[in-house]
Each structure stands twice: as C-alpha cells, then as structure tokens.
C-alpha cells in the first residue's frame, strides 16, 4: 500500500478551475518527464505524457502530448479524456467522470466512474527504458471485461515552443504482438528525427497477444492552452493522432500502454501490475534509505519529490555523472540552484554518492574559477555569469563530506575548490574579486550575477553591482570551510593561515553592512549609487552560513525579516511597505519580471530563515514551525501536487506561482524541517 497519499475528492478533481490549477509530475531521472493537470486539461505547452530529453538531461522535446481513451460499453463510446478548444468549448468531457485523484507515493492516480465501470488510471515512468506507461485497472466489482481504445497523439518540437501549423506526418510501423514504432521527422522545431517505441504487454505472461494497434495520421488543431495565454504567450497547439491501441480489460486486471525512447521496449514483457509494483517498491526504498518511513507526511512528500530533480548527466570522460534540474517544467540544471538544493535533496535523503557526483560533475566544468550558471536547453553549452554558484559549491562540498564522513573524497576535490578561491582573490570575469576590505565585489553593466537575476532586454531589474551582502557571507563561509579542509592535507596546509586571515578581514568588514536604522544588514555596499539600505532577504545567506555573526545583530536581523518579509511558507524579496513593492506575480513577461524580486516570496528562503534562527528551540519558534508544517501541507495539495512551487505571491492569499515544482524550494524546506 502507498505510504504517502495526497487525495483530492471529486469536488476538486472534476472541477475545470480547481482541477486545472493542480498539476502532477513524474520523471525518468534522465530529464524526461510527464506533466499534467488533475482534471486532464492541458493548459501549458509543457503538459504531456512524454517530454523527452534528446540531449539528456536537457534538449527536451514534446513527443507525446496526450493519449485519449474511450471505453466501449453496450456499443456506446464513453470518453475519458478532456480537451479545450480555441473557441472555449471542452470536448470530450471526460473530466466529468473523475471521481477522485490521488498521488500514491507520488504516482498520479485517477479513479474514473462511468456508471457501468470503475477504472483506475495511473501514469508511471520506466526509468531504464525512458518511457511512460499508462496503466488501467478495472475494479474487481465489474461484471464483465470492457473494451478500451486509446488514441496516441504525437508532436515534435522543443518543449518551450508551440507549433499550431505543423504539417509533417509521422512514419508509423505496426509489428505483431502489440508492438509499433513511430518516427517523428526533423522539422523547423526539431533538427533531428526521434523514434518512439510502443508496446502493449500481454494481459498475463503466458497469455496470447490481444492488443490491436492501427495506424492513423490526422492532425487535431487549435487546442487552447489557457495558462500560456495568462502568461502572455502563444496559446494554441496542435497534435497528430498517430496510433490507436485497442485492448480488453478484465475485472481486477491492470493493462499497460508503454511509449518510450529505448529500443528495448520492443521486447518488454512485464505486465501492468508488475510495472506498478516495481515503481511502488522503488519509491518505498527511497524513503527507507532516507530513514523517513515514519516521518511526517509532508516531509515524506518532499523526500519523494526530491527524486524528480536528480538526473543523470554524462561527464567528460564518458562516465555517468549527476546533476539537479532547477525546476519543472522549464528550468535546466543551474549551478546556483543545484548547490543550494543539494543538501536537502541529497544529504537529508542520505543519497551521498549522488551528492558527490553532482559536485564532481559541476566542478569539471569550472572556467576561470566560475561554475556554470546553467546548461541551456537550446545549445547545452554552459553559461558563466554567476558570482555566487562557485562559493555555494565549496559550501555544498564541505556539507557532503561532513554528512557522508568521506574526507578522502573531499581532499580529491581540493584543487578545484581552491582554484575558485584563487580566482576570486586575483579577480576573474565580470568584475568579480575580493576588494581591499576583504569583501567581494562583482558586477558589470547589463549583467545579473546574483540569484536576483530578472532582466528585461538590457534592463537588470534588481541591479546589484558592488558588494552584495550574500557574496561576502558566502565568501567567509567558503574560506572557513577550506581552511578546515587544508589543515590536514600536506599539499595545501601552508595555505591555512592565509585563508583564515582573509576570513577574519572580511568578517570585520561586515560591520559596514549593519544598519541600525533598519536593525538589519544593508543589501549592498559601494554600488554605483552608493549603499543600498533596502530590507531584503539576501542577508539570510550570511546568517545561514556564518554562525559567528554577533548575537545582537543576528537576533535583530531575524526579527526584522520575520516582521517585514516573512509570509506563511515563503520570504518576500521586498516588504509591503517598501517603495516598488509588487504583491502579485502575474500578467505578461515584463509584469512578472518586475515583480520577481520586488515583493514576490520564495519558499527556499524560508529554509534559510529557519537555519539562520539560532533561537528556533524557543516556544515562539516551535509555534512558527508548526504553522509552517500546516502551510506546507496546504501547499502540497495545491499548484504542483506533492511538491513546492518556485514562488508565491507576496500578498494574500499567497497563490503559488512560477515553476510549479522547484528544486531549491523542496530542498531547502526539507533540509530545514529535518
């Protein structure tokens, strides 16, 4: 039986508004994913059953947007799918037959009531085959088998795009035994062919093949994507009906339709019940490894969600590395996000070997002391414009060594980690260097080097040229970490005194950041317009990673942040009383970018706030943690189900916004709550 259930009744699951705002996700661990809404309506260009990573874990393409099912009862066709068209109509209207929706240990599960039959529908990803399996189970109370037909639709485009006027046709080959291949041709939005493999395993291992696959080649056009329209983007799509699968479903039986990228699917023989049992066992094993079988349900949900972001990424020598996708559906693997999320996603869940591989994979891409900011979907060539990611990598490496107890591994990383410090001491790209006062200066016109990176054309929305508070905090923490590491290493022990001296000099200079008028730290020193006294959450990086901050400063800063910036599950980037505050993250791209770091609240910052608060054992802080658990449990049932969104509105009712499933939101909250 599932350990963690997130259950939605018919009132939510079968409602077009409530069911559309709640999304589910499942992944293969190679960058491929399936994403959709509870009610079955596609509202984003990213909603589909198989979005394949053609440059794993990125280069993602929409391959199978949906599979539309109908059941045949007494010569009557009953649709289970739902589709909204450009004129606003919804046809078919299968959402009306949804009786309930559950995430069973993260597995999306629908209970469908047709009046004559009760069907359970599940979506499971096969990790080795990089495939999606659609599973149907007929309730044992049914009196007779039923016939089910499933129309497989395909697209072939980058998942950031839409292609309403696509005119290519797939090449479909039907084989015996419920097998087929679909070749999706190269086109203007996909520069190479992609081959899909389809299998419908027998009802039982020794049963005769009974599934019927037939070709189709019909484009269905002008599907409406409401969330895209709300965000100011092109909002119509088209998909090609490529294959129809017909099979019989007996009472108590689970059947599977498997569609994927690996040729091994052509010979796959496991039945639907086995696919489900194996995936349930894998997820239970994740909780067992994390020692969370008896944890609170919200913590268990976060631990299961953490697995979605961990992906394979090939290393330079051809060996298998690891990375962390920053968020689903649209973010790639970002260096900053990966290093912030890593302790919660991998150390809290005791996946120490994966944590080491993530760090090693990123460190081998160091250039001039900088870590890749991201690997773009479009090119996969790393970008280098992050001043904080390299320092976060040092901190994450130390945390990994401490959690795993593998100090020999840490010593092997020292040359790369010390090269980061040396680059900051000597100066590197984008004006990044340690100034005479020991603090870190960074910035060039037109560039955004910190996590507050919104940019509209040439306008950097929150320009932070100068000495941002978090860079100096991370610099001090990195120097302290490395001084500890080199002390017992004969190759580098002579550097210990210099590292300590630099940390002390920067720590003394932190006094310049303290602002008695606001009772917290300034956000920036020595910028083009002088110092920035705005009350912002960036000081949490300092407070979370530098325990030696004077107690009086720490307590006053935490109190100010809680009073001015904290919301139930997230921390605002600007307080409601500040000039320029924007409490809603909505509208077109420009409107959203202007709000992104000017009032919008971020759940990952709540994790840093909890880590920063050294009084968290007091009764007041205990009450705050209880309230956070309550807010988190509510969030897990809204937006990205079982996960935590990238952002929430700064103003009530604190709607989840942005990416519905975000790695550092999950990781930082999981780390702090554990």
XYZ file of C-alpha atoms in Angstrom:
674
model
C 0.000 0.000 0.000
C 1.162 3.577 -0.574
C 2.849 5.288 2.380
C 2.039 8.855 1.367
C -1.316 9.823 -0.089
C -2.377 13.240 -1.316
C -6.064 12.794 -2.065
C -8.446 15.122 -3.881
C -12.131 14.330 -3.990
C -14.460 14.817 -6.927
C -15.215 18.403 -5.872
C -11.638 19.424 -6.730
C -10.504 16.801 -9.229
C -13.513 17.057 -11.552
C -13.733 20.841 -11.463
C -12.235 22.593 -14.503
C -10.922 25.523 -12.459
C -9.653 23.707 -9.376
C -8.531 20.651 -11.315
C -6.588 22.764 -13.830
C -4.615 24.675 -11.209
C -3.339 21.459 -9.639
C -0.555 19.672 -11.513
C 1.246 16.360 -11.189
C 4.757 15.357 -12.300
C 6.638 12.133 -12.810
C 10.136 11.684 -14.291
C 12.671 9.140 -15.565
C 15.849 10.508 -13.978
C 17.281 11.333 -17.422
C 15.499 14.639 -17.935
C 12.367 13.093 -19.493
C 9.111 13.897 -17.752
C 5.331 13.702 -17.824
C 3.308 16.636 -16.525
C -0.386 17.363 -16.495
C -3.380 18.664 -14.605
C -5.634 16.733 -12.270
C -8.734 17.280 -14.441
C -6.884 16.242 -17.604
C -6.983 19.558 -19.471
C -3.694 20.680 -20.995
C -3.151 24.339 -20.046
C 0.604 24.682 -20.705
C 2.770 23.950 -23.742
C 4.703 21.694 -21.347
C 1.781 19.410 -20.484
C 2.269 15.963 -21.942
C 2.841 12.284 -21.232
C 6.358 12.097 -22.675
C 8.650 15.069 -22.978
C 11.965 13.514 -23.967
C 15.439 14.858 -23.216
C 17.212 14.470 -26.548
C 20.459 15.872 -25.088
C 19.910 14.197 -21.735
C 19.144 15.715 -19.316
C 18.185 18.731 -21.460
C 17.272 19.405 -25.106
C 13.733 18.431 -24.181
C 11.084 17.886 -26.840
C 7.356 17.380 -26.661
C 6.813 13.888 -28.090
C 3.519 12.534 -26.707
C 1.205 15.332 -25.575
C -1.707 13.083 -24.652
C -3.378 9.713 -25.053
C -7.158 9.980 -25.381
C -9.072 6.982 -24.061
C -12.605 5.760 -24.686
C -14.310 2.704 -23.275
C -16.907 0.763 -25.230
C -19.904 -0.443 -23.231
C -23.020 -1.868 -24.923
C -21.973 -0.284 -28.235
C -21.706 3.097 -26.509
C -18.445 5.083 -26.519
C -17.654 6.810 -23.224
C -14.734 9.294 -23.404
C -12.283 9.544 -20.513
C -10.161 12.395 -21.963
C -10.744 16.156 -21.885
C -9.718 18.798 -24.422
C -10.306 22.546 -24.544
C -10.501 24.161 -27.981
C -9.698 27.662 -29.158
C -13.380 28.667 -29.093
C -13.566 27.763 -25.395
C -15.538 24.540 -25.704
C -14.417 21.433 -23.827
C -14.905 18.253 -25.867
C -14.526 15.451 -24.979
C -15.563 15.984 -21.377
C -14.006 13.036 -19.567
C -13.261 15.234 -16.545
C -16.923 14.809 -15.549
C -16.237 11.118 -14.850
C -13.334 11.683 -12.442
C -14.465 10.503 -9.014
C -11.146 11.129 -7.219
C -7.458 11.828 -7.768
C -4.560 10.720 -5.580
C -0.803 10.922 -5.538
C 0.096 7.457 -4.241
C 3.703 7.855 -3.104
C 3.932 10.423 -5.891
C 2.254 8.238 -8.554
C -0.644 10.136 -10.202
C -3.810 8.044 -9.915
C -7.340 8.770 -11.142
C -10.478 6.899 -10.149
C -12.944 7.141 -13.032
C -16.611 6.295 -12.655
C -18.538 5.711 -15.869
C -21.781 4.439 -14.408
C -21.149 0.924 -15.644
C -17.474 0.517 -14.712
C -14.942 1.866 -12.231
C -11.438 2.313 -13.648
C -8.178 3.365 -12.039
C -5.734 5.160 -14.333
C -2.072 5.706 -13.406
C 0.983 7.281 -15.002
C 4.311 5.573 -14.262
C 7.688 6.359 -15.802
C 10.067 3.498 -16.649
C 13.490 4.847 -15.805
C 15.786 2.460 -17.698
C 13.632 2.460 -20.829
C 12.987 6.229 -20.588
C 9.338 5.559 -21.209
C 5.887 6.411 -19.933
C 3.444 3.662 -19.004
C -0.258 4.433 -18.899
C -1.872 1.851 -16.633
C -5.575 0.993 -16.484
C -7.122 -1.207 -13.786
C -10.737 -2.352 -13.896
C -12.357 -2.679 -10.483
C -12.980 -6.237 -9.329
C -16.651 -5.369 -8.860
C -17.136 -5.163 -12.636
C -19.299 -7.956 -14.025
C -17.585 -8.325 -17.396
C -14.491 -7.233 -19.354
C -14.656 -3.974 -21.244
C -13.035 -2.748 -24.420
C -10.712 0.261 -24.162
C -9.392 2.291 -27.071
C -6.524 4.727 -26.667
C -5.539 7.240 -29.344
C -1.823 8.101 -29.153
C -1.054 11.683 -30.216
C 2.418 12.942 -31.093
C 4.216 16.233 -31.545
C 7.845 17.030 -32.338
C 9.000 20.403 -31.032
C 11.152 21.941 -28.344
C 9.098 21.973 -25.173
C 9.403 25.768 -24.894
C 7.621 26.185 -28.242
C 4.212 25.630 -29.808
C 3.556 24.593 -33.404
C -0.125 25.055 -34.275
C 0.504 24.816 -38.039
C 2.791 21.753 -38.121
C 2.365 19.866 -41.393
C 4.690 16.866 -41.135
C 3.422 13.285 -40.678
C 4.933 10.520 -38.532
C 6.183 7.278 -40.062
C 4.306 4.503 -38.224
C 5.252 0.820 -38.432
C 2.985 -1.768 -36.766
C 4.533 -5.079 -35.683
C 2.968 -8.207 -34.236
C 2.328 -8.755 -30.546
C 1.188 -5.267 -29.675
C 4.352 -3.518 -30.866
C 4.925 -0.420 -33.049
C 7.446 2.293 -33.852
C 6.767 5.924 -34.671
C 9.457 8.005 -36.378
C 8.934 11.712 -35.791
C 10.690 13.558 -38.633
C 13.034 16.502 -38.272
C 11.318 19.830 -38.777
C 11.870 23.520 -38.068
C 11.382 22.979 -34.300
C 13.317 19.697 -34.002
C 16.512 19.355 -36.014
C 16.816 15.542 -35.868
C 14.459 12.581 -36.138
C 13.166 10.952 -32.953
C 11.951 7.348 -32.802
C 9.284 6.264 -30.339
C 8.730 2.615 -29.420
C 5.316 1.341 -28.351
C 4.486 -1.853 -26.511
C 1.233 -3.218 -25.102
C 2.315 -6.222 -22.998
C 0.004 -9.205 -22.781
C -2.604 -9.367 -20.056
C -0.553 -12.153 -18.390
C 2.933 -13.567 -19.082
C 1.651 -16.596 -20.993
C -1.462 -15.058 -22.485
C -1.950 -14.699 -26.207
C -1.445 -11.171 -27.605
C -4.772 -9.410 -27.733
C -3.962 -5.723 -28.243
C -4.705 -4.237 -31.630
C -2.610 -1.345 -32.945
C -3.675 0.568 -36.043
C -2.122 3.489 -37.906
C -3.591 6.954 -38.031
C -2.309 10.224 -39.453
C -4.674 13.002 -38.539
C -3.830 16.427 -37.140
C -6.097 17.823 -34.432
C -5.605 21.575 -34.343
C -6.265 24.645 -32.207
C -6.100 23.236 -28.703
C -6.362 26.101 -26.209
C -3.610 26.474 -23.580
C -5.086 28.835 -21.004
C -2.070 29.161 -18.725
C 0.080 30.193 -21.687
C -2.446 32.900 -22.592
C -2.473 34.153 -18.985
C 1.321 34.454 -19.126
C 1.214 36.433 -22.387
C 2.452 33.702 -24.734
C 1.142 31.958 -27.867
C -1.624 29.747 -26.566
C -2.781 27.302 -29.243
C -1.347 23.921 -30.116
C -1.855 21.014 -32.476
C -1.144 17.297 -32.218
C -1.146 14.390 -34.639
C -3.139 11.228 -33.953
C -0.544 8.587 -34.879
C -1.718 5.226 -33.491
C -4.844 3.731 -31.947
C -4.484 0.959 -29.371
C -7.462 -1.274 -28.539
C -7.367 -3.830 -25.727
C -9.630 -5.800 -23.411
C -9.625 -5.091 -19.679
C -10.956 -7.776 -17.338
C -12.153 -7.214 -13.747
C -9.169 -6.868 -11.401
C -6.731 -6.673 -14.296
C -4.102 -3.971 -14.917
C -3.046 -3.311 -18.503
C -0.246 -1.056 -19.741
C 0.471 1.025 -22.822
C 4.205 1.811 -22.901
C 5.700 4.565 -25.080
C 9.361 5.439 -24.874
C 12.744 6.164 -26.373
C 14.708 2.948 -25.785
C 14.614 0.138 -28.380
C 14.385 -2.408 -25.532
C 10.688 -1.514 -25.308
C 10.168 -3.642 -28.423
C 10.830 -6.772 -26.346
C 9.470 -5.690 -22.975
C 7.111 -8.250 -21.457
C 6.281 -7.171 -17.908
C 2.584 -6.651 -17.293
C 0.954 -3.533 -15.871
C 0.636 -4.872 -12.330
C 4.371 -5.634 -12.221
C 5.249 -2.168 -13.526
C 3.200 -0.611 -10.727
C 4.604 -2.906 -8.034
C 8.191 -2.183 -9.059
C 7.702 1.574 -9.020
C 5.997 1.460 -5.630
C 8.892 -0.597 -4.279
C 11.431 1.868 -5.696
C 9.714 4.794 -4.013
C 9.421 2.951 -0.706
C 13.147 2.205 -0.925
C 13.863 5.943 -1.305
C 12.013 6.656 1.948
C 13.748 3.741 3.660
C 17.169 4.978 2.537
C 16.298 8.443 3.833
C 15.150 6.876 7.137
C 11.803 8.587 6.674
C 9.359 5.685 6.731
C 7.971 7.118 9.969
C 8.466 10.810 9.179
C 5.664 13.368 8.992
C 3.628 13.022 5.763
C 4.672 16.453 4.472
C 8.347 15.583 4.967
C 7.835 12.231 3.212
C 6.193 14.023 0.296
C 9.171 16.357 -0.017
C 11.577 13.400 0.070
C 9.703 11.699 -2.780
C 9.517 14.963 -4.725
C 13.276 15.405 -4.295
C 13.865 12.389 -6.531
C 12.262 14.135 -9.523
C 15.041 16.717 -9.763
C 18.016 14.313 -9.700
C 19.164 13.449 -13.220
C 21.948 11.619 -14.989
C 24.431 13.791 -16.877
C 27.369 12.356 -18.824
C 30.807 13.502 -17.679
C 33.707 14.484 -19.865
C 35.304 11.015 -19.674
C 32.065 9.324 -20.685
C 31.204 8.096 -17.197
C 27.818 8.737 -15.663
C 27.546 11.840 -13.539
C 24.648 13.504 -11.776
C 23.007 16.879 -11.897
C 19.964 18.651 -10.464
C 17.305 20.198 -12.679
C 16.295 23.503 -11.121
C 12.564 23.097 -11.701
C 9.850 21.504 -13.782
C 8.794 22.052 -16.402
C 11.026 24.732 -17.893
C 14.317 25.060 -15.978
C 17.560 23.320 -16.905
C 20.340 22.394 -14.482
C 21.642 25.623 -12.948
C 24.822 25.686 -10.875
C 23.452 28.054 -8.238
C 20.178 26.179 -7.821
C 21.912 22.813 -7.719
C 24.287 23.800 -4.934
C 21.562 25.454 -2.841
C 19.202 22.493 -3.253
C 21.796 19.725 -2.858
C 21.930 19.438 0.963
C 18.164 18.973 1.217
C 17.620 16.855 -1.891
C 20.570 14.506 -1.422
C 22.154 14.786 2.015
C 18.928 14.857 4.023
C 17.750 11.841 1.999
C 21.139 10.114 2.527
C 21.984 9.865 -1.174
C 25.610 10.662 -0.522
C 27.072 9.074 -3.658
C 24.694 11.089 -5.840
C 25.664 14.267 -3.977
C 29.347 13.628 -4.663
C 28.636 13.006 -8.338
C 26.661 16.246 -8.660
C 29.556 18.236 -7.229
C 32.155 16.434 -9.328
C 30.073 16.890 -12.487
C 29.846 20.642 -11.969
C 33.445 21.083 -10.816
C 34.817 19.596 -14.022
C 33.176 22.494 -15.878
C 34.947 25.242 -13.885
C 36.234 28.081 -16.063
C 38.249 30.949 -14.570
C 37.039 29.964 -11.119
C 33.376 30.085 -12.137
C 30.808 27.313 -12.090
C 28.305 27.001 -14.947
C 25.263 29.113 -14.251
C 23.189 26.816 -16.477
C 23.272 24.383 -19.387
C 20.705 25.873 -21.821
C 18.118 23.567 -23.433
C 18.840 25.079 -26.827
C 22.626 24.603 -27.006
C 23.751 22.635 -23.901
C 26.883 24.845 -23.820
C 27.423 26.072 -20.248
C 26.976 29.760 -19.417
C 29.207 31.515 -16.879
C 27.631 34.532 -15.222
C 27.020 33.563 -11.611
C 29.073 35.099 -8.829
C 27.523 33.002 -6.058
C 27.420 29.486 -7.574
C 31.182 28.780 -7.153
C 31.093 29.734 -3.461
C 27.951 27.686 -2.922
C 29.794 24.710 -4.454
C 32.520 24.964 -1.801
C 29.910 25.034 0.957
C 27.996 22.109 -0.577
C 31.200 20.064 -0.897
C 32.010 20.566 2.789
C 28.452 19.621 3.778
C 28.714 16.470 1.640
C 31.969 15.435 3.274
C 30.507 16.007 6.734
C 27.283 14.094 6.002
C 28.998 11.148 4.318
C 32.118 11.115 6.500
C 34.187 10.758 3.320
C 37.028 13.214 3.896
C 39.269 11.487 1.357
C 36.717 12.418 -1.312
C 36.836 15.999 -0.107
C 40.620 16.079 -0.413
C 40.349 14.969 -4.036
C 38.156 17.993 -4.740
C 40.519 20.483 -3.079
C 42.439 21.525 -6.222
C 39.220 22.542 -7.978
C 37.777 24.225 -4.889
C 40.967 26.170 -4.187
C 41.033 27.322 -7.801
C 37.727 29.093 -7.107
C 39.176 30.975 -4.150
C 42.300 31.883 -6.106
C 40.190 33.276 -8.956
C 38.239 35.475 -6.526
C 41.439 36.660 -4.861
C 43.118 37.509 -8.171
C 39.969 38.690 -9.934
C 38.020 36.918 -12.646
C 35.275 37.566 -15.187
C 32.542 40.169 -14.743
C 34.467 42.218 -12.194
C 34.325 39.503 -9.527
C 37.114 39.926 -6.976
C 37.946 40.299 -3.299
C 38.342 44.005 -2.529
C 40.889 45.537 -0.159
C 38.426 45.320 2.752
C 38.094 41.568 2.175
C 34.533 41.794 0.841
C 33.502 40.502 -2.585
C 32.775 42.982 -5.334
C 31.054 41.898 -8.549
C 29.175 43.286 -11.491
C 29.202 44.725 -14.979
C 26.552 46.894 -16.668
C 23.803 44.774 -18.206
C 24.680 41.601 -16.278
C 22.864 39.939 -13.394
C 25.336 37.884 -11.356
C 23.340 37.054 -8.229
C 20.213 34.979 -7.767
C 18.110 38.141 -8.182
C 18.584 37.789 -11.917
C 15.444 39.156 -13.609
C 16.268 41.036 -16.796
C 14.020 42.784 -19.343
C 16.008 43.437 -22.501
C 19.018 45.420 -21.305
C 17.327 46.350 -18.011
C 18.585 44.416 -14.992
C 15.552 44.739 -12.715
C 17.409 44.463 -9.409
C 20.858 45.667 -10.411
C 23.292 44.755 -7.631
C 26.682 45.930 -8.899
C 29.012 46.477 -5.977
C 29.239 44.311 -2.873
C 26.058 42.272 -2.374
C 25.643 41.031 1.198
C 25.247 37.373 0.248
C 28.503 37.212 -1.751
C 30.570 38.327 1.200
C 28.675 35.960 3.516
C 29.293 33.026 1.170
C 32.922 34.125 0.752
C 33.523 33.999 4.503
C 31.826 30.606 4.772
C 33.905 29.270 1.850
C 37.183 30.498 3.345
C 36.322 28.936 6.708
C 35.382 25.644 5.052
C 38.582 25.448 3.027
C 40.837 26.425 5.919
C 39.416 23.441 7.761
C 39.982 21.164 4.771
C 43.581 22.138 4.037
C 44.708 21.885 7.666
C 45.303 18.125 7.454
C 46.436 17.998 3.837
C 50.225 18.259 3.434
C 49.791 19.582 -0.107
C 47.928 22.701 0.999
C 48.323 23.068 4.773
C 50.579 26.091 4.253
C 47.517 27.977 2.983
C 45.550 27.652 6.216
C 46.803 30.887 7.791
C 46.129 32.950 4.684
C 42.595 31.583 4.312
C 41.862 32.303 7.968
C 43.285 35.801 7.707
C 41.116 36.602 4.702
C 38.036 35.286 6.502
C 38.811 37.474 9.558
C 39.346 40.569 7.407
C 36.016 40.085 5.632
C 34.238 39.357 8.929
C 35.494 42.601 10.445
C 34.325 44.486 7.351
C 30.802 43.107 7.746
C 30.242 45.921 10.252
C 29.835 48.214 7.237
C 26.699 46.290 6.272
C 24.975 46.772 9.626
C 22.264 49.422 9.555
C 20.978 50.494 12.998
C 18.089 52.396 11.413
C 16.515 49.241 9.947
C 18.028 46.839 12.514
C 19.288 44.517 9.790
C 22.065 44.311 7.215
C 22.251 46.542 4.163
C 21.653 44.733 0.902
C 24.619 46.243 -0.967
C 27.716 48.342 -0.359
C 29.704 50.548 -2.705
C 27.364 50.356 -5.660
C 27.159 52.905 -8.479
C 24.690 54.848 -6.316
C 26.370 54.168 -3.002
C 24.921 51.783 -0.410
C 21.511 50.126 -0.679
C 19.624 50.148 2.625
C 16.619 48.194 1.327
C 15.366 45.461 3.672
C 15.817 42.354 1.560
C 16.285 38.640 2.319
C 19.773 38.293 0.795
C 21.281 38.649 4.262
C 19.862 35.193 5.024
C 22.748 33.658 3.074
C 25.112 35.338 5.539
C 23.053 34.387 8.597
C 22.529 30.764 7.491
C 26.168 30.035 6.660
C 28.121 32.196 9.110
C 27.275 31.190 12.705
C 29.773 33.647 14.244
C 27.735 36.775 13.483
C 27.295 38.789 16.727
C 24.207 37.534 18.541
C 22.667 41.004 18.843
C 22.901 41.620 15.100
C 21.574 38.162 14.305
C 18.566 38.448 16.609
C 17.635 41.916 15.387
C 18.054 40.967 11.717
C 15.937 37.827 12.125
C 13.245 39.825 13.898
C 13.213 42.417 11.105
C 12.988 39.771 8.399
C 10.148 37.994 10.181
C 8.281 41.258 10.655
C 8.838 42.789 7.204
C 9.331 39.893 4.807
C 8.032 36.565 6.129
C 4.790 35.018 4.834
C 3.272 31.622 5.758
C 5.525 29.476 3.554
C 7.915 31.904 1.901
C 10.001 35.054 2.420
C 9.301 38.156 0.365
C 12.010 39.799 -1.675
C 10.734 43.247 -0.613
C 8.380 44.281 2.164
C 4.809 45.522 1.533
C 5.663 48.955 2.929
C 8.664 49.454 0.647
C 8.639 51.602 -2.471
C 8.309 49.457 -5.571
C 6.618 46.557 -3.785
C 4.609 44.294 -6.092
C 2.458 41.757 -4.305
C 1.209 39.819 -7.335
C 3.314 37.826 -9.773
C 1.022 37.845 -12.802
C 0.471 39.290 -16.275
C 2.890 39.221 -19.196
C 6.631 38.561 -19.001
C 7.508 42.187 -18.243
C 4.969 42.484 -15.426
C 6.130 39.241 -13.890
C 9.815 40.128 -14.132
C 9.197 43.465 -12.416
C 7.584 41.596 -9.502
C 10.013 38.657 -9.417
C 12.349 40.175 -6.818
C 10.285 43.163 -5.717
C 7.774 41.557 -3.404
C 7.307 38.033 -4.747
C 8.009 35.492 -1.991
C 10.316 32.478 -2.302
C 9.867 29.238 -0.286
C 13.571 28.350 -0.404
C 14.306 31.461 1.643
C 12.137 30.075 4.445
C 14.580 27.193 4.668
C 17.445 29.673 5.040
C 15.440 31.621 7.647
C 14.947 28.509 9.768
C 18.664 27.663 9.520
C 19.564 31.234 10.443
C 17.404 31.378 13.562
C 19.562 30.074 16.396
C 16.621 30.555 18.797
C 14.481 28.050 16.907
C 14.166 25.879 20.046
C 12.113 28.542 21.831
C 8.366 28.185 22.176
C 7.754 31.020 19.677
C 9.926 29.358 17.054
C 8.313 25.993 17.751
C 4.922 27.550 17.077
C 6.294 29.039 13.869
C 7.499 25.595 12.737
C 4.098 24.080 13.480
C 2.500 26.830 11.390
C 4.996 26.142 8.597
C 4.069 22.439 8.596
C 0.434 23.459 8.255
C 1.155 25.866 5.399
C 3.332 23.248 3.697
C 0.641 20.573 3.942
C -1.727 23.020 2.248
C 0.818 23.835 -0.472
C 1.345 20.128 -1.200
C -2.327 19.916 -2.190
C -2.248 22.997 -4.420
C -0.268 24.021 -7.504
C 2.417 21.380 -8.028
C 0.983 18.478 -6.020
C 3.347 16.850 -3.551
C 5.976 19.470 -4.333
C 6.657 23.163 -3.689
C 6.427 25.928 -6.242
C 9.241 28.268 -7.220
C 7.471 31.330 -5.802
C 4.243 32.533 -4.217
C 2.580 35.918 -4.296
C 3.848 38.320 -1.652
C 0.295 39.348 -0.801
C -2.558 37.196 0.493
C -3.859 34.673 -0.430
C -0.252 33.771 -1.380
C -1.031 31.967 -4.643
C 1.672 29.534 -5.833
C 3.302 30.934 -8.973
C 6.156 30.367 -11.374
C 7.552 26.897 -11.836
C 5.130 24.516 -10.067
C 7.881 22.154 -8.887
C 11.167 23.797 -7.836
C 14.297 22.016 -6.619
C 15.562 24.547 -4.086
C 12.075 25.122 -2.667
C 11.830 21.406 -1.929
C 15.463 21.012 -0.877
C 15.747 23.975 1.479
C 12.451 23.245 3.237
C 13.298 19.550 3.547
C 16.730 20.325 4.980
C 15.383 22.860 7.472
C 12.453 20.745 8.667
C 14.658 17.709 9.198
